[in-house]
Coordinates of C-alpha atoms in Angstrom, one line a residue:
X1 CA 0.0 0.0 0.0
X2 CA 1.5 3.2 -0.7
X3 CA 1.9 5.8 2.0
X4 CA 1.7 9.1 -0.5
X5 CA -1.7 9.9 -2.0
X6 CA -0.8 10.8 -6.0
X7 CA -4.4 13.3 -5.5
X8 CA -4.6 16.5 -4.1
X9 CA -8.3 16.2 -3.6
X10 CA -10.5 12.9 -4.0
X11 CA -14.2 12.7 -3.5
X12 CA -15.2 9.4 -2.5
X13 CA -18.8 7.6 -3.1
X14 CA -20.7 11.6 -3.0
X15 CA -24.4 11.2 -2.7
X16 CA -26.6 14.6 -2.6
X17 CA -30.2 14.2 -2.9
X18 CA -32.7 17.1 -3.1
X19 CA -36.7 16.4 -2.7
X20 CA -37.5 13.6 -5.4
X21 CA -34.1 13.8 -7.1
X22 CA -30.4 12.8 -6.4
X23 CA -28.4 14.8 -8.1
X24 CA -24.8 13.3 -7.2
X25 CA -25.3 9.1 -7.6
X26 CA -22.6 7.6 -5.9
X27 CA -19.5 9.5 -7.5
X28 CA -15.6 9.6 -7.1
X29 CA -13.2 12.2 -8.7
X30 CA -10.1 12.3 -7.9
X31 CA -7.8 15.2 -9.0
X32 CA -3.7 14.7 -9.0
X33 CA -1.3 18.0 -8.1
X34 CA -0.9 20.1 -11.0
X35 CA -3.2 18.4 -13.5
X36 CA -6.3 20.0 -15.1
X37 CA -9.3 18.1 -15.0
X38 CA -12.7 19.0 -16.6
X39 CA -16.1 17.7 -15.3
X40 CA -18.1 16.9 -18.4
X41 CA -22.0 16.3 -19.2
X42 CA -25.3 17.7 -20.2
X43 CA -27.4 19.8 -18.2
X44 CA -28.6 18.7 -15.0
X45 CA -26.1 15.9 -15.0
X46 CA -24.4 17.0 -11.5
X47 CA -21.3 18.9 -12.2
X48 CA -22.4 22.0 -10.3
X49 CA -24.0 20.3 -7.4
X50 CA -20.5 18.6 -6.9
X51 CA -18.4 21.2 -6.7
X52 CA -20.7 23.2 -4.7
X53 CA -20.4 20.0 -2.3
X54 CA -16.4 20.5 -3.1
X55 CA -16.4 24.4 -1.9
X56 CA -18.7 24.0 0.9
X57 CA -22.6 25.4 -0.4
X58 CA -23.6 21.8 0.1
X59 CA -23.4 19.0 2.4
X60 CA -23.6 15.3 1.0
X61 CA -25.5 12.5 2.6
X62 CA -23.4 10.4 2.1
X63 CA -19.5 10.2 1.0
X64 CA -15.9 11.4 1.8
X65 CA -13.6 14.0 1.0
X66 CA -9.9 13.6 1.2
X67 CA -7.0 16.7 0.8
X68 CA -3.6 15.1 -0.1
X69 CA -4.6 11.8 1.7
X70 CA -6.8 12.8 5.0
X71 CA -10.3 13.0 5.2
X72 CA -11.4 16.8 5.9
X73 CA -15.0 18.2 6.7
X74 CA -16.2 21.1 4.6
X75 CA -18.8 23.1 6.6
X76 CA -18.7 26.2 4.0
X77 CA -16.7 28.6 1.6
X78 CA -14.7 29.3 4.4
X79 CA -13.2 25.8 5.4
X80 CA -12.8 25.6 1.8
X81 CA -10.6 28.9 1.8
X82 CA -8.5 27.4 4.6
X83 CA -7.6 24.7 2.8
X84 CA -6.7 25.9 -0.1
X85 CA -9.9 25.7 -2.7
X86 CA -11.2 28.3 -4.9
X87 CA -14.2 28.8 -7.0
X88 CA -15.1 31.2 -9.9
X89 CA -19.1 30.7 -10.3
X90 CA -20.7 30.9 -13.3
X91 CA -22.1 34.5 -12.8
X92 CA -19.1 36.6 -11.4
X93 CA -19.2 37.5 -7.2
X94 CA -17.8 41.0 -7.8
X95 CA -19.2 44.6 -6.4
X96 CA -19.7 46.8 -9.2
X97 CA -19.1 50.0 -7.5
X98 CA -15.2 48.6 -5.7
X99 CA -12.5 48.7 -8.0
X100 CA -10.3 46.0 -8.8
X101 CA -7.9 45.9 -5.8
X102 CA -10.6 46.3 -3.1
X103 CA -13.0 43.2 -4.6
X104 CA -9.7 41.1 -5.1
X105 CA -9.2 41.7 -1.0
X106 CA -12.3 42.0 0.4
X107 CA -13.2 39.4 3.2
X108 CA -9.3 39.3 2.8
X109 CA -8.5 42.5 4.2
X110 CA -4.9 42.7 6.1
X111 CA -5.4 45.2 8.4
X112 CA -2.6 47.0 11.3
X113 CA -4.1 49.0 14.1
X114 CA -7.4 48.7 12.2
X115 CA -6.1 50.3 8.9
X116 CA -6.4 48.4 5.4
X117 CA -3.0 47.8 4.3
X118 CA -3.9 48.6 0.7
X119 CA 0.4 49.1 -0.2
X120 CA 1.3 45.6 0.5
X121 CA -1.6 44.6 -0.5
X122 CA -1.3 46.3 -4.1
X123 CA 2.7 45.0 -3.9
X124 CA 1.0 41.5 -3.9
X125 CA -1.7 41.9 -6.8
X126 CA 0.7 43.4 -8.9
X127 CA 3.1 40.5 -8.3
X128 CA 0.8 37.9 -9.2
X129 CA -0.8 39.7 -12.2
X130 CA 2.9 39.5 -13.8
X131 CA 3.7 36.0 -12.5
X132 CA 0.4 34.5 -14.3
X133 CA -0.2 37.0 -17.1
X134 CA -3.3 38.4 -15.7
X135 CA -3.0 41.8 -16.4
X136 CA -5.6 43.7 -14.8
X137 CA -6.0 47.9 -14.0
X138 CA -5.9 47.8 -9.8
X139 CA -7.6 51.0 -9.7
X140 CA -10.2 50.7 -12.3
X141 CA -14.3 50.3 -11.0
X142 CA -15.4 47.0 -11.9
X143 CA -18.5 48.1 -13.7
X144 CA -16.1 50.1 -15.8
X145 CA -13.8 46.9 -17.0
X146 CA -14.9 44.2 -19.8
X147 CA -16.4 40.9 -18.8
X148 CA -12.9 39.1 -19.6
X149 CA -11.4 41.5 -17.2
X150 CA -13.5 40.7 -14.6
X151 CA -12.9 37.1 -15.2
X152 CA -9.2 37.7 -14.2
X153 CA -10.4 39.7 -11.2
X154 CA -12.1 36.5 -10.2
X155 CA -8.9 34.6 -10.9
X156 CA -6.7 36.8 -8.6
X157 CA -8.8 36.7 -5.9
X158 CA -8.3 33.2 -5.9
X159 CA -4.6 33.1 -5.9
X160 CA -4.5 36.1 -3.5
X161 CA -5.8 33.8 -0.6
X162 CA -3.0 31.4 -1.7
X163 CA -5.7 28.6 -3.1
X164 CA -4.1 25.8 -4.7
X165 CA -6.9 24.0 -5.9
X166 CA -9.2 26.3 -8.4
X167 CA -12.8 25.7 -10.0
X168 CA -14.0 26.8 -12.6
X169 CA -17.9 26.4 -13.0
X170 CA -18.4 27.0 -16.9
X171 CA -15.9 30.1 -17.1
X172 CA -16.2 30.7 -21.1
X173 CA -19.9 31.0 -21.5
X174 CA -19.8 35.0 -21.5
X175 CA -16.2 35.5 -23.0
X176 CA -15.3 36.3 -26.8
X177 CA -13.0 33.9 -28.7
X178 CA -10.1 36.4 -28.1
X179 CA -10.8 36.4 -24.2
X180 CA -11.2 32.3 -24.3
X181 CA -8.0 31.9 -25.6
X182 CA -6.1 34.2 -23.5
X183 CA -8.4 31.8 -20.1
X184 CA -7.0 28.8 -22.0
X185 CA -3.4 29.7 -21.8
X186 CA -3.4 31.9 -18.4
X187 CA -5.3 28.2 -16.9
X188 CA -2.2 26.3 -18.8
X189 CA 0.2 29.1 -16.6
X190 CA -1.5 27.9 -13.5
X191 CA -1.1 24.5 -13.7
X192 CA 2.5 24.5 -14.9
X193 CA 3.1 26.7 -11.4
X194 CA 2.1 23.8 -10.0
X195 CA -2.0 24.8 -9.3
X196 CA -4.6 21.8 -9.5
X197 CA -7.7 22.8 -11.8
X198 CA -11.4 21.4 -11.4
X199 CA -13.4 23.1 -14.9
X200 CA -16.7 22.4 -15.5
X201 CA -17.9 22.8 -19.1
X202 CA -19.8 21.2 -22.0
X203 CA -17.8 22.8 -24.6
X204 CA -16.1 19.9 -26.0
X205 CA -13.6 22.3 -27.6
X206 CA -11.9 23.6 -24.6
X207 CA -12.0 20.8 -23.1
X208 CA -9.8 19.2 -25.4
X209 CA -7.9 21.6 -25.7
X210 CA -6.7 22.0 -22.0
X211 CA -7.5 19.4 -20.3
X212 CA -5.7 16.5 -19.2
X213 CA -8.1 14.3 -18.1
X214 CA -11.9 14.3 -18.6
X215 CA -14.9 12.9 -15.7
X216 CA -18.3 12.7 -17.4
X217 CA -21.3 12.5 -15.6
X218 CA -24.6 11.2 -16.7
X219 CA -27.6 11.9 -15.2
X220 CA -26.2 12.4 -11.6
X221 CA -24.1 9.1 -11.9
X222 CA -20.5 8.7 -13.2
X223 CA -20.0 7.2 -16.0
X224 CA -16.2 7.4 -16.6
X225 CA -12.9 8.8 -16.6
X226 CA -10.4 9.6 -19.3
X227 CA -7.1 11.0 -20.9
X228 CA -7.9 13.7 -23.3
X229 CA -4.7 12.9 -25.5
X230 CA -6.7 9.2 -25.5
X231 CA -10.4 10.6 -26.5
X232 CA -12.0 12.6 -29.0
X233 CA -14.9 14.9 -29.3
X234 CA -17.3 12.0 -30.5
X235 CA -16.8 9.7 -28.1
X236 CA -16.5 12.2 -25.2
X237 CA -20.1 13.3 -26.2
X238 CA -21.4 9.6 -26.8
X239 CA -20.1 9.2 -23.2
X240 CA -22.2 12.7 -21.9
X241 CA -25.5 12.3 -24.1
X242 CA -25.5 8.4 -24.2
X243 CA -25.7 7.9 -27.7
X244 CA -24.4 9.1 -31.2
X245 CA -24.8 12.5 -31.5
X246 CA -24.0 15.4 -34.5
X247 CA -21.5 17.7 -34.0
X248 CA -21.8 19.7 -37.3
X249 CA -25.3 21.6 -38.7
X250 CA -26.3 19.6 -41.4
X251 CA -28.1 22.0 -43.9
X252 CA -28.5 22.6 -47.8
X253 CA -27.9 25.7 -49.0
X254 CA -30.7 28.2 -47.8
X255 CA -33.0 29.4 -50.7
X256 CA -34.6 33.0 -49.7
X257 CA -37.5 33.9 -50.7
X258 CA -39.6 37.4 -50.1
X259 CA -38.6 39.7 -47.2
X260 CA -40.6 39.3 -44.1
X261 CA -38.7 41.7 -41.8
X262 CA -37.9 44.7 -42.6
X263 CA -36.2 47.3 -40.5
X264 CA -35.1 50.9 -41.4
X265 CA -33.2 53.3 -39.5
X266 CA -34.2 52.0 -36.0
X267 CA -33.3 54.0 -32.7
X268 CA -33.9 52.5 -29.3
X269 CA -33.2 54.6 -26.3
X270 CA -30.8 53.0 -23.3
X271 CA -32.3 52.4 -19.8
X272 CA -29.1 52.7 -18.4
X273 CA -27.2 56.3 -20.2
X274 CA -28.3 58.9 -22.1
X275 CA -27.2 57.5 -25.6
X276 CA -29.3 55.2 -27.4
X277 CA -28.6 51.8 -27.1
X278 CA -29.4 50.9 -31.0
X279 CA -28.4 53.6 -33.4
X280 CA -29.8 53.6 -36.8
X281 CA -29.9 50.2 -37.6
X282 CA -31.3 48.5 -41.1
X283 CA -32.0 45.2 -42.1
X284 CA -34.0 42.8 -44.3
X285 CA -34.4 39.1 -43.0
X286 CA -36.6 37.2 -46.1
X287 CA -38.3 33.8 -45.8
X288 CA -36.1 30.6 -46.0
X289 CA -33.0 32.4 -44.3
X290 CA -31.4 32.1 -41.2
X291 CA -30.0 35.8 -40.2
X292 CA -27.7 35.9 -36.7
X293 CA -27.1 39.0 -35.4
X294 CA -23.4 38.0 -33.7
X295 CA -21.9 40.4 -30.8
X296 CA -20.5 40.3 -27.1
X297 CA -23.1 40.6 -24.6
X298 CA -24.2 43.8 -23.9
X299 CA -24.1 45.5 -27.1
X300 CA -27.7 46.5 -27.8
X301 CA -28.8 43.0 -28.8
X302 CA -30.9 42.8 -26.2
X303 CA -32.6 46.3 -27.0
X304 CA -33.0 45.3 -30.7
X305 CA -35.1 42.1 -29.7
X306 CA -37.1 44.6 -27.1
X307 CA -37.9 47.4 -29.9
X308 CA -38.9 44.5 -32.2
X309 CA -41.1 42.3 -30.6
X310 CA -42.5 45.5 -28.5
X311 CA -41.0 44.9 -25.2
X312 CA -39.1 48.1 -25.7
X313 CA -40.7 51.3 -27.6
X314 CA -38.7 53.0 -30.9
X315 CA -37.9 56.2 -30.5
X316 CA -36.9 56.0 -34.5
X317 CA -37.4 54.2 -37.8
X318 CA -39.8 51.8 -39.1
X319 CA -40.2 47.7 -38.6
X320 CA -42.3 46.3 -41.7
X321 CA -43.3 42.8 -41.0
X322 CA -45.0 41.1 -44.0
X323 CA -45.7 44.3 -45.7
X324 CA -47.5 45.6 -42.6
X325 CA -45.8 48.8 -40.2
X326 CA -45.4 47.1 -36.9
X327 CA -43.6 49.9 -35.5
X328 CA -45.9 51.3 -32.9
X329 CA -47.9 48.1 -32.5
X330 CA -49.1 46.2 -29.5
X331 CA -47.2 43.4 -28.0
X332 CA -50.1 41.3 -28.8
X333 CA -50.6 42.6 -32.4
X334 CA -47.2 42.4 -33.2
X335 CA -47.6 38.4 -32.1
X336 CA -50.4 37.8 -34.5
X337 CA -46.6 37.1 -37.4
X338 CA -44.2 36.2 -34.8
X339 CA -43.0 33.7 -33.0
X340 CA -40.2 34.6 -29.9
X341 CA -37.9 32.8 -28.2
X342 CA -36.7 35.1 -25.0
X343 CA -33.4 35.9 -24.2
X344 CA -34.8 35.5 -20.4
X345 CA -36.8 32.6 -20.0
X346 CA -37.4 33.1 -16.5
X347 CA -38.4 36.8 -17.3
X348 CA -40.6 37.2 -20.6
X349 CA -40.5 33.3 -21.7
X350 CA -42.8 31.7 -18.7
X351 CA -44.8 32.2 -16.0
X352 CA -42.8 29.9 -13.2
X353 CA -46.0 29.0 -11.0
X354 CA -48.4 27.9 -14.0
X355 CA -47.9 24.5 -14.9
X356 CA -46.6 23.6 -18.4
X357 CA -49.8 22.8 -19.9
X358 CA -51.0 26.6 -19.2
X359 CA -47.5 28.2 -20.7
X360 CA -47.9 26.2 -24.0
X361 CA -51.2 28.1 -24.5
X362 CA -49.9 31.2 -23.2
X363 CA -50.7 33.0 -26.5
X364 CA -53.3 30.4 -27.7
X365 CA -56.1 29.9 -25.3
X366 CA -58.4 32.3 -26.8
X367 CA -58.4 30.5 -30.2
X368 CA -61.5 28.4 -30.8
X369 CA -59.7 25.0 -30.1
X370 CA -58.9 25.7 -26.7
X371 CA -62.3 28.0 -25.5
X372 CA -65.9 27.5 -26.1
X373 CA -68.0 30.1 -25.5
X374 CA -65.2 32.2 -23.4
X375 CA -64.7 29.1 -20.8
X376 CA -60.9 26.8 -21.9
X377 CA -61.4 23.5 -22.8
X378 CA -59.0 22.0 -20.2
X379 CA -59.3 18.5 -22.4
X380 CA -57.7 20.3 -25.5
X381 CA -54.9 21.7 -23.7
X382 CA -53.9 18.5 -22.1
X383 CA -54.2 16.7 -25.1
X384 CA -51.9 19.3 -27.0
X385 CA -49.4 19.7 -24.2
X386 CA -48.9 16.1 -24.3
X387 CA -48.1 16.1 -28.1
X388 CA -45.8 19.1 -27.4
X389 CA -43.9 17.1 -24.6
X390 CA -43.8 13.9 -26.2
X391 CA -42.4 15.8 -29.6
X392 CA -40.1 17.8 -28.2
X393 CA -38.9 15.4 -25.6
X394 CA -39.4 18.0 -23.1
X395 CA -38.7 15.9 -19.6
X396 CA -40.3 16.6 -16.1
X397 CA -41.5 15.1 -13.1
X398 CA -45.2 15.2 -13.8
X399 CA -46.1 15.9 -17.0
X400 CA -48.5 18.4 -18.3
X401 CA -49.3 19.0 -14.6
X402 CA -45.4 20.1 -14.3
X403 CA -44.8 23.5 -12.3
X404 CA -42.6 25.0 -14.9
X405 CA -40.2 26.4 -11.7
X406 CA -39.3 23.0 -10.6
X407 CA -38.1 22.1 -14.4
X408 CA -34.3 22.1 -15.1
X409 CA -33.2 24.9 -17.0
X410 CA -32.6 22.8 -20.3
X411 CA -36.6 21.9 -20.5
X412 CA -37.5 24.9 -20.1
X413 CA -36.1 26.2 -23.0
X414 CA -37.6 23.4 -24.9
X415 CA -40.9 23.9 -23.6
X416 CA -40.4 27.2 -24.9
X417 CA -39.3 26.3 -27.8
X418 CA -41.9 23.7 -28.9
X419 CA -44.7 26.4 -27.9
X420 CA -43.1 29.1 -30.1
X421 CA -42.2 26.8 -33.5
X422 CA -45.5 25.0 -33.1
X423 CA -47.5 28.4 -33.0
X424 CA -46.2 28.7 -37.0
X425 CA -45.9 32.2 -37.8
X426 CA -43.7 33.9 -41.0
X427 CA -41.4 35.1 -38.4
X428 CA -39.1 33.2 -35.5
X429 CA -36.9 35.6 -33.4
X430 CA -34.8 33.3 -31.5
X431 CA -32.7 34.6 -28.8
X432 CA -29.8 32.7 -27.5
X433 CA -31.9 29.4 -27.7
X434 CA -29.7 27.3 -27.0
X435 CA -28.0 29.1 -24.1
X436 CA -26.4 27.0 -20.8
X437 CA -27.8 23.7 -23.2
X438 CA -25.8 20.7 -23.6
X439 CA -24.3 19.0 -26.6
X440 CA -27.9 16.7 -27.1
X441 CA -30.2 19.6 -26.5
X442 CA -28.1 21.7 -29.3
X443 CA -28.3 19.3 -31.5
X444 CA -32.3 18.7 -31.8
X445 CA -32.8 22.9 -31.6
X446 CA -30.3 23.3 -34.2
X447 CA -32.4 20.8 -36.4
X448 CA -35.7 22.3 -35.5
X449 CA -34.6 25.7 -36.5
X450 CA -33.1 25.0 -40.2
X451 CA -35.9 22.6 -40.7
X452 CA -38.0 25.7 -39.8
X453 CA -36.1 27.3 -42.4
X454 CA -36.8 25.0 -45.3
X455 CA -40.4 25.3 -44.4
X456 CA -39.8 28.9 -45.5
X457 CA -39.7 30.8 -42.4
X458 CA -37.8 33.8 -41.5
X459 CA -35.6 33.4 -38.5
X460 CA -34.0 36.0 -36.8
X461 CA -31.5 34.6 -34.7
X462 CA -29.1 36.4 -31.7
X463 CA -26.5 34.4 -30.4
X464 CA -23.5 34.8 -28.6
X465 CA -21.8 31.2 -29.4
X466 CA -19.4 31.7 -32.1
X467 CA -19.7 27.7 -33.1
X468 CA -23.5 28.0 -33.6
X469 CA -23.4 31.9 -35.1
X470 CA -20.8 29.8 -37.7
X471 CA -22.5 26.5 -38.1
X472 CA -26.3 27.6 -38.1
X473 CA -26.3 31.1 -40.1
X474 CA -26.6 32.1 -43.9
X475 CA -25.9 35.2 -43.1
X476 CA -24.2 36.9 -40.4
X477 CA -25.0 40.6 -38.7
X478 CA -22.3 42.3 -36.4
X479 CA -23.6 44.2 -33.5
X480 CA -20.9 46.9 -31.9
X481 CA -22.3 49.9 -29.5
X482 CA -25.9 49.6 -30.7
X483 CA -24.7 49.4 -34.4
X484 CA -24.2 47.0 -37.4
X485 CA -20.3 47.4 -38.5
X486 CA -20.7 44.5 -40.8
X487 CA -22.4 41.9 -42.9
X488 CA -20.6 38.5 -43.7
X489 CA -21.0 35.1 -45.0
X490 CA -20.3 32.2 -42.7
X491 CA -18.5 30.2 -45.1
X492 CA -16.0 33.2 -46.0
X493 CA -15.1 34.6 -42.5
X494 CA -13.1 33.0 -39.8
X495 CA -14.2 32.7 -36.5
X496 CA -10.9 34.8 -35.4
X497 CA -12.3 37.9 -37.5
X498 CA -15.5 37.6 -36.6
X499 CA -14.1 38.4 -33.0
X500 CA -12.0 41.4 -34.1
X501 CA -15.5 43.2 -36.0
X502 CA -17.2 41.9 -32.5
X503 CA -14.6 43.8 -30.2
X504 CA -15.3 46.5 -32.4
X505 CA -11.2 46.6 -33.5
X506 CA -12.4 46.5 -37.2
X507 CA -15.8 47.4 -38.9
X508 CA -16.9 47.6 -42.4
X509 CA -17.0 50.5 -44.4
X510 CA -19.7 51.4 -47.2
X511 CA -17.5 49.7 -49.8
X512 CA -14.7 48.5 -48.0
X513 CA -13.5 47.6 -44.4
X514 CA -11.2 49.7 -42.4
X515 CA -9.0 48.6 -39.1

């Protein structure tokens, strides 16, 4: 037997059950010094339940965790500090108002006769910005940096409190290409330096790229651990969805017809400044094309949807929707050629305490199928939720009869999906639809919108995944500061340029392009 542990951290046999579901089945992962490991598998598989067991947010009925050999109790974040594990969540921990140096020490704070000691403090986050490459403004407000910036901020608090075992829960979902690599090589830095790294993803890309070895979890069980040098994307998503699934878009070329959407000149004013947050943007989208509007978050997509679909009013400009002006239209009206998929779910996409038979007539219930008289027919809607769920494989505890809060995320969206396509208007704007889905999930929406396509509808599509922006457009839109600074075809632009126009470092001039 030997006497040295070769893992910094092993969890043994962890079981975590919440009310009528175990998320963590019985699962061991064991992570060696230095190495960087990536938890793998589709939504609601486990991956963030066990490293919120890891770090402390959760207890688990059953199981053991071991640092370097000895079995160690993890009450909370702070045991977890003290022995040496940090996490960077999915949605950042920062204060928007502190700059840099002060979020990167706070609960940190080394104080002397009650004073901050903000020089040595400063000496030491300067220091480790060199050492790792994580170059960061100390005195800049957070709410004034970019989202990659913060993502460094995040990784310095870590190695400020001298963690040697880091997670990363999903850390490239809001980043630009540009800003992934530059994680990619900084998380290569930290493991040669001798760091051990836990990174959760379902982006079979990165994971191959930086990993070392992959666990994938199925369903809350664990199905397997491999060597990336020994694997490949196919197999590692067999492994994750439990069957064959397609990587690539497979789609003819897209045959446009008349224009359905047409937009001319349109202003929408900010909420949060003075300036508006979409300036004088045009566009056609016609029937039998897929249009993406590609962009970092943040850059008046979300307005653009609003001022469309009437969330948001106009301020200038026209919106012509199969020859009709939409522009100062109802909501409701503005529906009657439209279909929506919401950037928010949560928000504008369902009501959480109806059950799921109610949200897939949200929009419906008045039409003569589903009301006699002015009373529902509760019969019809059963019967046509159950077709919905059955077609869309949309998976929940109880059916129809489903709360739509107590869903996972990832059925949600296809609830909201399969109400939206099956309501079978000229027009689909489809926000991020596939956002926070895994590899299987993608796959069928990706089908379901190109097939919607070669029906010979119009989709209007906003993404911020560069793979799907590539794989599922015909054409391609760049949004920078509430305007369009280019128009591209997928198949003759790399994924590298299409970052540069999205960080706004190059834009298309009338008749040219300019750096």
């Amino acid at each position: 037997m030997e006497s040295v542990t070769p893992y910094v951290i092993e969890m043994n046999h962890i079981t975590k059950e919440f009310p009528g579901i175990k998320a963590n089945d019985d699962i061991t992962l064991q992570l060696r010094k230095g190495e960087i490991h990536a938890l793998l598998g589709e939504n609601g598989a486990g991956k963030s339940t066990l490293m919120s067991v890891l770090f402390g947010l959760y207890q688990p009925e059953i199981g053991e965790i071991r640092k370097n050999g000895q079995v160690v109790k993890i009450n909370d974040p702070n045991d977890a500090t003290a022995l040496g594990i940090g996490m960077v969540h999915q949605h950042f921990q920062l204060v928007d108002v502190f700059t840099v140096l002060d979020n990167i020490i706070l609960g940190a704070e080394n104080t002397k006769l009650g004073f901050i000691q903000k020089k040595e403090a400063r000496e030491k986050v300067q220091e480790l910005s060199e050492r790792y490459g994580l170059k960061v403004d100390v005195d800049a407000k957070v709410e004034d940096i970019t989202v990659g910036m913060q993502q460094r901020v995040e990784i310095l608090k870590m190695l400020y409190r001298d963690n040697e075992i880091l997670i990363f829960d999903e850390p490239t979902a809001v980043l630009t290409p540009q800003e992934i690599d530059e994680l990619m090589s900084i998380m290569k830095n930290l493991s040669k330096e001798g760091k051990s790294i836990l990174f959760i993803s379902h982006k079979l890309n990165e994971i191959m790229e930086v990993a070392d070895r992959v666990t994938v979890l199925r369903k809350g069980k664990y199905v397997g651990t491999v060597n990336t040098a020994d694997t490949n994307k196919q197999e590692l998503s067999n492994m994750m969805v439990g069957r064959p699934v397609q990587l690539e878009v497979v789609k003819d070329e897209a045959k446009p017809a008349d224009t359905v959407l047409s937009v001319r000149d349109m202003c929408v004013p900010s909420h949060l400044h003075k300036k508006n947050a979409v300036e004088h943007v045009s566009f056609d989208v016609r029937a039998g094309e897929i249009v993406c509007i590609a962009g970092i978050d943040g850059n008046g997509q979300t307005e653009l949807i609003h001022g469309l679909t009437g969330l948001d009013k106009v301020s200038e400009g026209t919106i012509m929707l199969c020859g009709k002006d939409i522009t100062h239209l109802p909501i409701k009206q503005r529906g009657e050629n439209m279909s929506h998929i919401p950037e928010d779910r949560h928000k504008h996409g369902l009501i959480l305490d109806f059950t799921l038979e109610q949200n897939m007539v949200l929009q419906r219930y008045q039409e003569p199928r589903f009301q006699k008289n002015g009373f529902i027919r509760f019969d019809a809607v059963r019967e046509y939720a159950e077709q919905l769920i059955e077609q869309y494989d949309v998976r929940s505890g109880q059916g129809p009869i489903t709360v739509a809060r107590s869903m996972s995320g990832g059925n949600q969206q296809k609830a909201i999906i399969a109400r939206e396509v099956d309501r079978d208007k000229p027009l689909i704007v489809a926000v991020q639809p596939t956002r926070g889905l895994d590899v299987g999930a993608i796959e069928y929406i990706h089908s379901q919108l190109v097939a919607e396509r070669d029906r010979g509808k119009a989709v209007l599509l906003v993404s911020l995944e560069l793979d799907e922006v590539m794989s599922l457009s015909d054409r391609i839109l760049v949004l920078y500061e509430g305007e369009i600074v280019g128009e591209f075809d997928p198949k003759k632009i790399s994924v590298q340029e299409l970052g540069l126009y999205m960080a706004g470092a190059k834009r298309e001039e009338k008749g040219g392009e300019s750096a």
